[in-house]
Tab-separated table of N, CA, C and O in Angstrom:
chain	number	residue	atom	x	y	z
B	1279	UNK	N	0.874	-1.095	0.127
B	1279	UNK	CA	0.098	0.280	-0.095
B	1279	UNK	C	1.236	0.947	0.167
B	1279	UNK	O	1.839	1.064	0.746
B	1280	UNK	N	0.211	2.573	-0.720
B	1280	UNK	CA	0.982	3.741	-1.449
B	1280	UNK	C	0.771	4.530	-0.263
B	1280	UNK	O	-0.143	4.845	0.555
B	1281	UNK	N	1.967	5.271	0.997
B	1281	UNK	CA	1.274	6.049	0.869
B	1281	UNK	C	1.331	7.504	0.788
B	1281	UNK	O	2.298	7.272	-0.653
B	1282	UNK	N	1.272	9.018	0.997
B	1282	UNK	CA	0.566	10.201	0.184
B	1282	UNK	C	2.612	10.463	0.127
B	1282	UNK	O	2.597	11.103	-0.933
B	1283	UNK	N	3.445	9.764	0.995
B	1283	UNK	CA	5.207	10.665	0.612
B	1283	UNK	C	5.381	9.404	-0.499
B	1283	UNK	O	6.429	9.521	-1.785
B	1284	UNK	N	4.600	8.441	-0.411
B	1284	UNK	CA	5.601	7.381	-1.417
B	1284	UNK	C	4.696	7.778	-2.876
B	1284	UNK	O	5.451	8.018	-3.773
B	1285	UNK	N	3.833	8.600	-2.669
B	1285	UNK	CA	2.983	8.785	-3.988
B	1285	UNK	C	3.426	9.889	-4.700
B	1285	UNK	O	4.454	9.571	-5.745
B	1286	UNK	N	4.170	10.870	-3.923
B	1286	UNK	CA	4.200	12.176	-4.238
B	1286	UNK	C	5.919	11.412	-5.028
B	1286	UNK	O	6.415	12.021	-5.507
B	1287	UNK	N	7.019	10.907	-4.337
B	1287	UNK	CA	8.023	10.025	-4.626
B	1287	UNK	C	7.427	9.515	-5.546
B	1287	UNK	O	8.705	9.994	-6.898
B	1288	UNK	N	7.222	8.413	-5.891
B	1288	UNK	CA	6.879	8.049	-7.920
B	1288	UNK	C	6.285	9.243	-8.623
B	1288	UNK	O	6.862	9.395	-9.522
B	1289	UNK	N	5.366	10.293	-8.127
B	1289	UNK	CA	5.150	11.074	-9.321
B	1289	UNK	C	6.403	12.212	-10.060
B	1289	UNK	O	6.242	12.251	-11.049
B	1290	UNK	N	7.013	12.020	-8.476
B	1290	UNK	CA	8.030	13.343	-8.490
B	1290	UNK	C	9.260	12.483	-9.984
B	1290	UNK	O	9.810	12.536	-10.529
B	1291	UNK	N	9.393	11.021	-9.333
B	1291	UNK	CA	10.244	10.699	-9.827
B	1291	UNK	C	9.936	10.126	-11.754
B	1291	UNK	O	10.602	10.014	-12.182
B	1292	UNK	N	8.526	9.610	-11.835
B	1292	UNK	CA	8.060	9.675	-12.829
B	1292	UNK	C	8.392	10.623	-14.060
B	1292	UNK	O	8.901	10.873	-15.048
B	1293	UNK	N	7.804	11.361	-13.757
B	1293	UNK	CA	8.214	13.371	-14.618
B	1293	UNK	C	9.411	13.701	-14.717
B	1293	UNK	O	9.722	13.453	-15.870
B	1294	UNK	N	10.434	13.135	-13.832
B	1294	UNK	CA	12.016	13.393	-14.224
B	1294	UNK	C	11.930	12.536	-15.543
B	1294	UNK	O	12.799	12.849	-16.015
B	1295	UNK	N	11.228	11.049	-15.010
B	1295	UNK	CA	12.002	10.095	-15.846
B	1295	UNK	C	11.713	10.541	-17.797
B	1295	UNK	O	12.032	10.679	-18.305
B	1296	UNK	N	10.502	11.310	-17.426
B	1296	UNK	CA	9.719	11.346	-18.627
B	1296	UNK	C	10.262	12.321	-18.864
B	1296	UNK	O	10.169	12.732	-20.464
B	1297	UNK	N	10.653	13.643	-18.599
B	1297	UNK	CA	11.523	14.643	-19.050
B	1297	UNK	C	12.579	14.092	-19.813
B	1297	UNK	O	12.870	15.450	-20.465
B	1298	UNK	N	13.450	13.479	-19.336
B	1298	UNK	CA	14.653	13.115	-19.195
B	1298	UNK	C	14.784	12.102	-20.559
B	1298	UNK	O	15.030	12.803	-21.707
B	1299	UNK	N	13.491	11.974	-21.138
B	1299	UNK	CA	13.341	10.236	-22.198
B	1299	UNK	C	12.803	12.034	-23.067
B	1299	UNK	O	13.346	11.790	-24.393
B	1300	UNK	N	12.290	12.876	-23.085
B	1300	UNK	CA	11.487	13.525	-24.027
B	1300	UNK	C	13.013	14.533	-24.316
B	1300	UNK	O	12.758	15.105	-25.690
B	1301	UNK	N	13.516	15.077	-23.163
B	1301	UNK	CA	15.166	15.751	-23.980
B	1301	UNK	C	15.702	15.391	-24.761
B	1301	UNK	O	16.281	15.499	-25.648
B	1302	UNK	N	16.604	13.690	-23.916
B	1302	UNK	CA	16.890	12.853	-25.367
B	1302	UNK	C	16.322	12.861	-26.545
B	1302	UNK	O	16.850	12.771	-27.709
B	1303	UNK	N	14.800	12.414	-26.690
B	1303	UNK	CA	14.188	12.543	-28.296
B	1303	UNK	C	14.322	13.396	-29.000
B	1303	UNK	O	14.719	13.855	-30.374
B	1304	UNK	N	13.931	14.985	-28.336
B	1304	UNK	CA	14.292	15.813	-28.785
B	1304	UNK	C	16.324	16.419	-29.734
B	1304	UNK	O	15.705	16.564	-30.311
B	1305	UNK	N	16.752	16.184	-28.893
B	1305	UNK	CA	18.475	16.228	-29.043
B	1305	UNK	C	18.884	14.643	-29.913
B	1305	UNK	O	19.768	14.883	-30.901
B	1306	UNK	N	18.075	13.646	-29.783
B	1306	UNK	CA	18.504	13.270	-30.927
B	1306	UNK	C	17.771	13.300	-32.347
B	1306	UNK	O	18.247	14.287	-33.546
B	1307	UNK	N	16.775	14.609	-32.416
B	1307	UNK	CA	16.118	14.857	-33.317
B	1307	UNK	C	17.257	16.344	-33.976
B	1307	UNK	O	17.433	16.154	-35.309
B	1308	UNK	N	18.048	16.812	-33.386
B	1308	UNK	CA	19.064	17.568	-34.212
B	1308	UNK	C	19.810	17.103	-34.072
B	1308	UNK	O	20.298	17.447	-34.686
B	1309	UNK	N	20.176	15.876	-33.295
B	1309	UNK	CA	21.759	15.134	-34.203
B	1309	UNK	C	21.431	14.853	-35.746
B	1309	UNK	O	21.997	14.850	-36.432
B	1310	UNK	N	19.521	14.353	-35.590
B	1310	UNK	CA	19.561	14.093	-37.737
B	1310	UNK	C	19.697	14.832	-38.215
B	1310	UNK	O	20.287	15.090	-39.316
B	1311	UNK	N	18.311	16.081	-37.488
B	1311	UNK	CA	18.965	17.452	-38.582
B	1311	UNK	C	20.088	17.685	-38.592
B	1311	UNK	O	20.271	18.664	-39.985
B	1312	UNK	N	20.900	18.103	-38.111
B	1312	UNK	CA	22.116	18.453	-38.205
B	1312	UNK	C	23.073	17.275	-39.077
B	1312	UNK	O	23.402	18.009	-39.737
B	1313	UNK	N	23.126	16.471	-39.401
B	1313	UNK	CA	23.805	15.710	-39.602
B	1313	UNK	C	23.550	15.474	-41.074
B	1313	UNK	O	23.937	15.112	-41.939
B	1314	UNK	N	21.741	15.582	-41.752
B	1314	UNK	CA	21.172	15.850	-42.877
B	1314	UNK	C	21.254	17.106	-43.154
B	1314	UNK	O	21.016	17.135	-44.305
B	1315	UNK	N	22.322	18.170	-42.808
B	1315	UNK	CA	22.258	19.592	-42.817
B	1315	UNK	C	21.193	20.159	-43.630
B	1315	UNK	O	21.105	20.851	-44.488
B	1316	UNK	N	20.174	20.130	-42.383
B	1316	UNK	CA	18.599	20.735	-42.483
B	1316	UNK	C	18.055	22.277	-41.384
B	1316	UNK	O	17.385	23.010	-42.115
B	1317	UNK	N	19.616	22.524	-41.156
B	1317	UNK	CA	19.098	23.751	-40.279
B	1317	UNK	C	20.118	24.508	-41.044
B	1317	UNK	O	20.414	24.457	-42.548
B	1318	UNK	N	19.043	25.412	-41.653
B	1318	UNK	CA	19.881	27.397	-42.201
B	1318	UNK	C	21.359	27.053	-42.406
B	1318	UNK	O	21.527	27.729	-43.425
B	1319	UNK	N	21.560	27.728	-41.114
B	1319	UNK	CA	22.821	27.735	-41.027
B	1319	UNK	C	23.575	26.874	-40.086
B	1319	UNK	O	22.698	26.189	-39.749
B	1320	UNK	N	24.607	27.347	-40.054
B	1320	UNK	CA	25.624	26.476	-39.358
B	1320	UNK	C	25.260	27.107	-37.399
B	1320	UNK	O	25.359	26.607	-36.806
B	1321	UNK	N	25.145	28.437	-37.751
B	1321	UNK	CA	24.748	29.049	-36.319
B	1321	UNK	C	23.204	28.938	-35.880
B	1321	UNK	O	22.722	28.233	-34.822
B	1322	UNK	N	22.553	28.208	-36.684
B	1322	UNK	CA	21.444	27.815	-36.075
B	1322	UNK	C	21.850	26.129	-35.395
B	1322	UNK	O	20.934	25.696	-34.910
B	1323	UNK	N	22.878	25.306	-36.627
B	1323	UNK	CA	22.086	24.438	-36.186
B	1323	UNK	C	22.960	24.613	-34.515
B	1323	UNK	O	23.081	23.226	-33.661
B	1324	UNK	N	24.220	25.345	-34.257
B	1324	UNK	CA	25.169	25.643	-33.319
B	1324	UNK	C	24.189	25.520	-31.605
B	1324	UNK	O	24.124	24.566	-31.013
B	1325	UNK	N	23.073	26.043	-32.375
B	1325	UNK	CA	22.525	26.954	-31.714
B	1325	UNK	C	21.080	26.159	-30.575
B	1325	UNK	O	21.060	25.675	-29.845
B	1326	UNK	N	20.699	25.555	-31.925
B	1326	UNK	CA	20.160	24.359	-31.306
B	1326	UNK	C	20.675	23.066	-31.200
B	1326	UNK	O	19.528	22.357	-29.708
B	1327	UNK	N	22.068	22.879	-31.334
B	1327	UNK	CA	22.353	21.612	-30.739
B	1327	UNK	C	22.646	22.444	-29.134
B	1327	UNK	O	23.016	21.316	-28.208
B	1328	UNK	N	23.564	23.000	-28.929
B	1328	UNK	CA	23.597	23.608	-27.950
B	1328	UNK	C	22.134	23.979	-26.339
B	1328	UNK	O	22.212	23.906	-25.893
B	1329	UNK	N	21.042	24.462	-26.909
B	1329	UNK	CA	19.877	24.612	-26.393
B	1329	UNK	C	18.924	22.908	-25.945
B	1329	UNK	O	19.265	22.490	-24.957
B	1330	UNK	N	19.101	21.964	-27.329
B	1330	UNK	CA	18.938	21.006	-26.492
B	1330	UNK	C	19.551	19.574	-25.936
B	1330	UNK	O	19.584	19.114	-25.053
B	1331	UNK	N	20.955	19.597	-26.001
B	1331	UNK	CA	21.923	19.847	-24.564
B	1331	UNK	C	21.862	20.341	-23.518
B	1331	UNK	O	22.109	19.913	-22.388
B	1332	UNK	N	21.467	21.201	-22.878
B	1332	UNK	CA	21.558	21.960	-21.963
B	1332	UNK	C	19.986	20.710	-21.178
B	1332	UNK	O	20.273	21.269	-20.440
B	1333	UNK	N	19.133	21.057	-22.079
B	1333	UNK	CA	17.700	20.932	-21.133
B	1333	UNK	C	17.758	19.094	-21.225
B	1333	UNK	O	17.618	18.134	-20.433
B	1334	UNK	N	18.962	18.010	-21.893
B	1334	UNK	CA	19.183	16.941	-21.759
B	1334	UNK	C	20.191	16.628	-20.782
B	1334	UNK	O	19.597	15.324	-19.774
B	1335	UNK	N	20.887	17.163	-20.269
B	1335	UNK	CA	21.414	17.623	-19.399
B	1335	UNK	C	21.416	18.041	-17.991
B	1335	UNK	O	20.983	17.844	-16.973
B	1336	UNK	N	20.178	18.801	-18.463
B	1336	UNK	CA	19.584	19.651	-16.747
B	1336	UNK	C	18.641	18.328	-16.482
B	1336	UNK	O	18.483	17.778	-15.139
B	1337	UNK	N	17.837	17.591	-17.134
B	1337	UNK	CA	16.876	16.093	-16.613
B	1337	UNK	C	17.641	15.442	-16.894
B	1337	UNK	O	17.296	14.367	-15.865
B	1338	UNK	N	18.864	14.732	-17.424
B	1338	UNK	CA	19.616	13.999	-17.008
B	1338	UNK	C	19.797	14.276	-15.114
B	1338	UNK	O	20.434	13.180	-14.292
B	1339	UNK	N	20.905	15.139	-14.852
B	1339	UNK	CA	20.876	15.470	-13.439
B	1339	UNK	C	20.174	15.341	-11.863
B	1339	UNK	O	20.665	15.054	-11.702
B	1340	UNK	N	18.504	15.385	-13.334
B	1340	UNK	CA	18.063	15.111	-11.940
B	1340	UNK	C	17.753	13.831	-11.382
B	1340	UNK	O	17.557	13.489	-10.380
B	1341	UNK	N	17.871	12.737	-12.693
B	1341	UNK	CA	17.821	11.428	-12.268
B	1341	UNK	C	19.196	11.561	-11.327
B	1341	UNK	O	19.564	10.689	-10.607
B	1342	UNK	N	20.114	12.188	-11.890
B	1342	UNK	CA	21.682	11.419	-11.097
B	1342	UNK	C	21.826	11.718	-9.979
B	1342	UNK	O	22.729	11.496	-8.992
B	1343	UNK	N	21.282	13.148	-9.528
B	1343	UNK	CA	21.278	13.754	-7.782
B	1343	UNK	C	21.247	12.437	-6.500
B	1343	UNK	O	21.672	12.370	-5.653
B	1344	UNK	N	20.255	11.790	-7.231
B	1344	UNK	CA	19.795	10.964	-6.008
B	1344	UNK	C	20.423	9.509	-6.384
B	1344	UNK	O	21.153	8.523	-8.120
B	1345	UNK	N	21.012	8.785	-5.568
B	1345	UNK	CA	21.687	7.560	-5.643
B	1345	UNK	C	21.024	6.264	-5.858
B	1345	UNK	O	21.217	5.067	-5.370
B	1346	UNK	N	20.169	6.424	-6.774
B	1346	UNK	CA	19.085	5.344	-6.789
B	1346	UNK	C	18.381	5.050	-7.837
B	1346	UNK	O	18.463	6.323	-8.585
B	1347	UNK	N	17.877	3.975	-9.004
B	1347	UNK	CA	16.727	4.776	-9.778
B	1347	UNK	C	18.291	4.253	-11.058
B	1347	UNK	O	19.438	3.630	-11.621
B	1348	UNK	N	17.634	4.531	-12.625
B	1348	UNK	CA	18.157	4.017	-13.641
B	1348	UNK	C	19.250	4.978	-14.593
B	1348	UNK	O	19.383	5.592	-15.417
B	1349	UNK	N	19.921	5.785	-12.986
B	1349	UNK	CA	20.825	6.087	-13.112
B	1349	UNK	C	22.161	6.248	-14.005
B	1349	UNK	O	22.401	6.432	-15.084
B	1350	UNK	N	22.405	4.356	-14.028
B	1350	UNK	CA	23.400	4.104	-15.122
B	1350	UNK	C	23.143	3.719	-16.371
B	1350	UNK	O	23.263	4.410	-17.836
B	1351	UNK	N	21.495	3.724	-16.859
B	1351	UNK	CA	20.660	3.612	-18.203
B	1351	UNK	C	21.090	4.726	-19.035
B	1351	UNK	O	20.826	5.135	-19.997
B	1352	UNK	N	20.296	5.928	-18.114
B	1352	UNK	CA	20.198	7.390	-18.032
B	1352	UNK	C	21.639	7.806	-18.797
B	1352	UNK	O	21.746	8.362	-20.100
B	1353	UNK	N	22.777	7.224	-17.662
B	1353	UNK	CA	24.120	7.881	-18.940
B	1353	UNK	C	24.817	6.709	-19.933
B	1353	UNK	O	25.077	7.114	-20.802
B	1354	UNK	N	24.038	6.056	-20.306
B	1354	UNK	CA	24.001	5.512	-21.208
B	1354	UNK	C	23.110	5.892	-22.677
B	1354	UNK	O	24.025	5.788	-24.211
B	1355	UNK	N	22.622	6.526	-21.969
B	1355	UNK	CA	21.746	7.235	-23.168
B	1355	UNK	C	21.851	8.466	-24.216
B	1355	UNK	O	22.059	8.567	-25.226
B	1356	UNK	N	22.841	8.594	-22.698
B	1356	UNK	CA	22.985	10.220	-23.054
B	1356	UNK	C	24.814	9.867	-24.022
B	1356	UNK	O	24.857	10.517	-24.803
B	1357	UNK	N	24.869	8.635	-23.366
B	1357	UNK	CA	26.299	8.286	-24.043
B	1357	UNK	C	25.768	8.132	-25.946
B	1357	UNK	O	26.546	8.370	-26.716
B	1358	UNK	N	24.864	7.670	-25.768
B	1358	UNK	CA	24.697	7.154	-27.373
B	1358	UNK	C	24.030	8.216	-28.225
B	1358	UNK	O	24.512	8.499	-29.617
B	1359	UNK	N	23.429	9.411	-27.133
B	1359	UNK	CA	23.465	10.540	-27.865
B	1359	UNK	C	24.509	11.342	-28.625
B	1359	UNK	O	25.195	11.997	-29.358
B	1360	UNK	N	25.020	11.299	-27.979
B	1360	UNK	CA	26.835	12.121	-27.883
B	1360	UNK	C	27.435	11.809	-29.336
B	1360	UNK	O	27.516	11.978	-30.232
B	1361	UNK	N	27.221	10.078	-29.668
B	1361	UNK	CA	27.492	8.994	-30.525
B	1361	UNK	C	27.178	9.618	-31.638
B	1361	UNK	O	27.365	10.059	-33.321
B	1362	UNK	N	25.912	10.066	-31.655
B	1362	UNK	CA	24.846	9.927	-32.535
B	1362	UNK	C	25.386	11.668	-32.908
B	1362	UNK	O	25.206	11.681	-34.722
B	1363	UNK	N	25.876	12.755	-32.202
B	1363	UNK	CA	25.802	13.545	-32.511
B	1363	UNK	C	27.258	14.271	-33.131
B	1363	UNK	O	27.588	15.134	-34.122
B	1364	UNK	N	28.327	13.456	-33.216
B	1364	UNK	CA	29.459	12.920	-33.376
B	1364	UNK	C	29.301	12.675	-34.644
B	1364	UNK	O	30.462	12.774	-35.840
B	1365	UNK	N	28.610	11.965	-34.774
B	1365	UNK	CA	28.694	10.929	-36.619
B	1365	UNK	C	27.828	11.994	-37.865
B	1365	UNK	O	26.475	12.681	-37.581
B	1366	UNK	N	27.743	11.431	-38.758
B	1366	UNK	CA	27.314	12.303	-40.352
B	1366	UNK	C	26.377	11.152	-40.214
B	1366	UNK	O	25.511	9.961	-39.576
B	1367	UNK	N	25.032	11.174	-41.446
B	1367	UNK	CA	24.230	10.530	-41.690
B	1367	UNK	C	24.749	9.185	-41.083
B	1367	UNK	O	24.022	7.923	-40.560
B	1368	UNK	N	25.833	9.225	-42.610
B	1368	UNK	CA	25.879	7.305	-42.794
B	1368	UNK	C	26.416	6.648	-41.789
B	1368	UNK	O	26.010	5.118	-41.194
B	1369	UNK	N	27.539	7.185	-40.522
B	1369	UNK	CA	27.850	6.681	-38.997
B	1369	UNK	C	26.739	6.645	-38.081
B	1369	UNK	O	27.153	6.311	-36.722
B	1370	UNK	N	25.420	7.767	-38.460
B	1370	UNK	CA	24.722	7.751	-36.797
B	1370	UNK	C	24.487	5.645	-36.861
B	1370	UNK	O	23.607	5.567	-38.186
B	1371	UNK	N	24.566	5.582	-35.519
B	1371	UNK	CA	23.591	3.889	-35.212
B	1371	UNK	C	22.424	4.403	-34.478
B	1371	UNK	O	22.143	4.235	-33.185
B	1372	UNK	N	20.711	4.531	-35.031
B	1372	UNK	CA	20.172	4.635	-34.283
B	1372	UNK	C	19.639	3.265	-33.826
B	1372	UNK	O	19.189	3.735	-32.975
B	1373	UNK	N	20.192	1.748	-34.651
B	1373	UNK	CA	19.376	1.493	-33.703
B	1373	UNK	C	20.046	1.380	-31.782
B	1373	UNK	O	19.381	0.590	-31.453
B	1374	UNK	N	21.275	1.450	-32.234
B	1374	UNK	CA	22.168	1.732	-30.351
B	1374	UNK	C	21.097	2.321	-29.903
B	1374	UNK	O	21.288	2.105	-28.678
B	1375	UNK	N	21.208	3.173	-30.381
B	1375	UNK	CA	20.606	4.794	-29.552
B	1375	UNK	C	19.100	4.065	-29.099
B	1375	UNK	O	18.316	4.550	-28.091
B	1376	UNK	N	18.097	3.268	-29.906
B	1376	UNK	CA	17.166	2.616	-29.302
B	1376	UNK	C	17.110	2.323	-28.721
B	1376	UNK	O	15.841	1.746	-27.486
B	1377	UNK	N	17.954	0.921	-28.973
B	1377	UNK	CA	18.143	0.192	-27.258
B	1377	UNK	C	18.303	0.688	-26.059
B	1377	UNK	O	17.752	0.244	-25.035
B	1378	UNK	N	19.167	1.690	-26.150
B	1378	UNK	CA	19.589	2.282	-24.924
B	1378	UNK	C	18.574	2.960	-24.297
B	1378	UNK	O	18.287	2.999	-23.138
B	1379	UNK	N	17.462	3.463	-25.258
B	1379	UNK	CA	16.337	4.071	-25.077
B	1379	UNK	C	14.841	3.222	-24.755
B	1379	UNK	O	14.740	3.203	-23.194
B	1380	UNK	N	14.594	2.130	-25.022
B	1380	UNK	CA	14.223	1.281	-24.126
B	1380	UNK	C	15.015	0.479	-23.017
B	1380	UNK	O	14.512	0.132	-22.168
B	1381	UNK	N	16.321	0.500	-23.056
B	1381	UNK	CA	16.630	-0.279	-22.106
B	1381	UNK	C	15.992	1.193	-20.514
B	1381	UNK	O	15.802	0.517	-19.384
B	1382	UNK	N	16.322	2.317	-21.211
B	1382	UNK	CA	16.340	3.290	-19.800
B	1382	UNK	C	15.066	2.870	-19.174
B	1382	UNK	O	14.349	2.736	-18.148
B	1383	UNK	N	13.972	2.845	-20.633
B	1383	UNK	CA	12.011	3.113	-20.290
B	1383	UNK	C	12.122	1.875	-19.070
B	1383	UNK	O	11.076	1.795	-18.462
B	1384	UNK	N	12.490	0.620	-19.482
B	1384	UNK	CA	12.585	-0.641	-18.765
B	1384	UNK	C	12.588	-0.336	-16.960
B	1384	UNK	O	12.211	-1.075	-16.750
B	1385	UNK	N	14.035	0.087	-16.993
B	1385	UNK	CA	14.534	0.291	-15.908
B	1385	UNK	C	13.369	1.161	-14.883
B	1385	UNK	O	13.523	1.534	-14.313
B	1386	UNK	N	13.715	2.274	-16.021
B	1386	UNK	CA	12.302	2.805	-14.663
B	1386	UNK	C	11.058	2.697	-14.724
B	1386	UNK	O	11.080	2.588	-13.293
B	1387	UNK	N	10.885	1.341	-15.350
B	1387	UNK	CA	9.668	1.188	-14.903
B	1387	UNK	C	9.671	0.029	-13.920
B	1387	UNK	O	8.799	0.185	-12.778
B	1388	UNK	N	10.437	-0.718	-13.991
B	1388	UNK	CA	11.110	-2.092	-12.615
B	1388	UNK	C	11.110	-0.569	-11.805
B	1388	UNK	O	10.765	-0.994	-10.531
B	1389	UNK	N	11.781	0.506	-11.430
B	1389	UNK	CA	12.025	1.109	-10.482
B	1389	UNK	C	11.359	1.655	-9.697
B	1389	UNK	O	10.702	1.461	-8.998
B	1390	UNK	N	10.464	2.335	-10.954
B	1390	UNK	CA	9.135	2.859	-9.803
B	1390	UNK	C	8.159	1.660	-9.563
B	1390	UNK	O	7.473	1.938	-8.753
B	1391	UNK	N	8.314	0.581	-9.792
B	1391	UNK	CA	7.116	0.277	-9.179
B	1391	UNK	C	7.442	-1.054	-7.738
B	1391	UNK	O	7.247	-0.968	-6.692
B	1392	UNK	N	9.276	-0.267	-8.039
B	1392	UNK	CA	10.024	-0.672	-6.643
B	1392	UNK	C	9.527	-0.327	-5.745
B	1392	UNK	O	9.284	-0.051	-4.431
B	1393	UNK	N	8.795	1.640	-5.936
B	1393	UNK	CA	8.949	3.083	-5.117
B	1393	UNK	C	7.583	2.593	-4.598
B	1393	UNK	O	6.836	2.621	-3.607
B	1394	UNK	N	6.884	2.112	-5.473
B	1394	UNK	CA	4.986	1.740	-5.273
B	1394	UNK	C	4.797	0.489	-4.606
B	1394	UNK	O	4.345	-0.052	-3.570
B	1395	UNK	N	6.289	0.330	-4.598
B	1395	UNK	CA	5.764	-1.737	-3.615
B	1395	UNK	C	5.169	-2.660	-4.311
B	1395	UNK	O	4.525	-3.201	-3.565
B	1396	UNK	N	4.978	-2.696	-5.146
B	1396	UNK	CA	4.465	-3.246	-6.034
B	1396	UNK	C	5.274	-4.748	-6.799
B	1396	UNK	O	6.396	-4.709	-6.774
């Protein structure tokens, strides 16, 4: 049975994990657009990359400050994003990114179930 404190903790963690996933998805889109040269200027590409990176870093930090949960999986997803950002279109490994994302989502589910005592 969950208590109000447990439910509050669950919701806070769920929101942090979802925010990180959204940030990672946005950053991956920027990586794709940049590799495809879809930005009008190099300055626009740099600005988009910097903004996406800042949001991903912020949301990841929210996960990392607590010594529990899917920290290892979040770090692995960030590493995949960094690889996407350094690669050109032919070198981008989307299968590895998607796998790291799936592993993170699964770890989040398991951790959130533990929080609720399910």
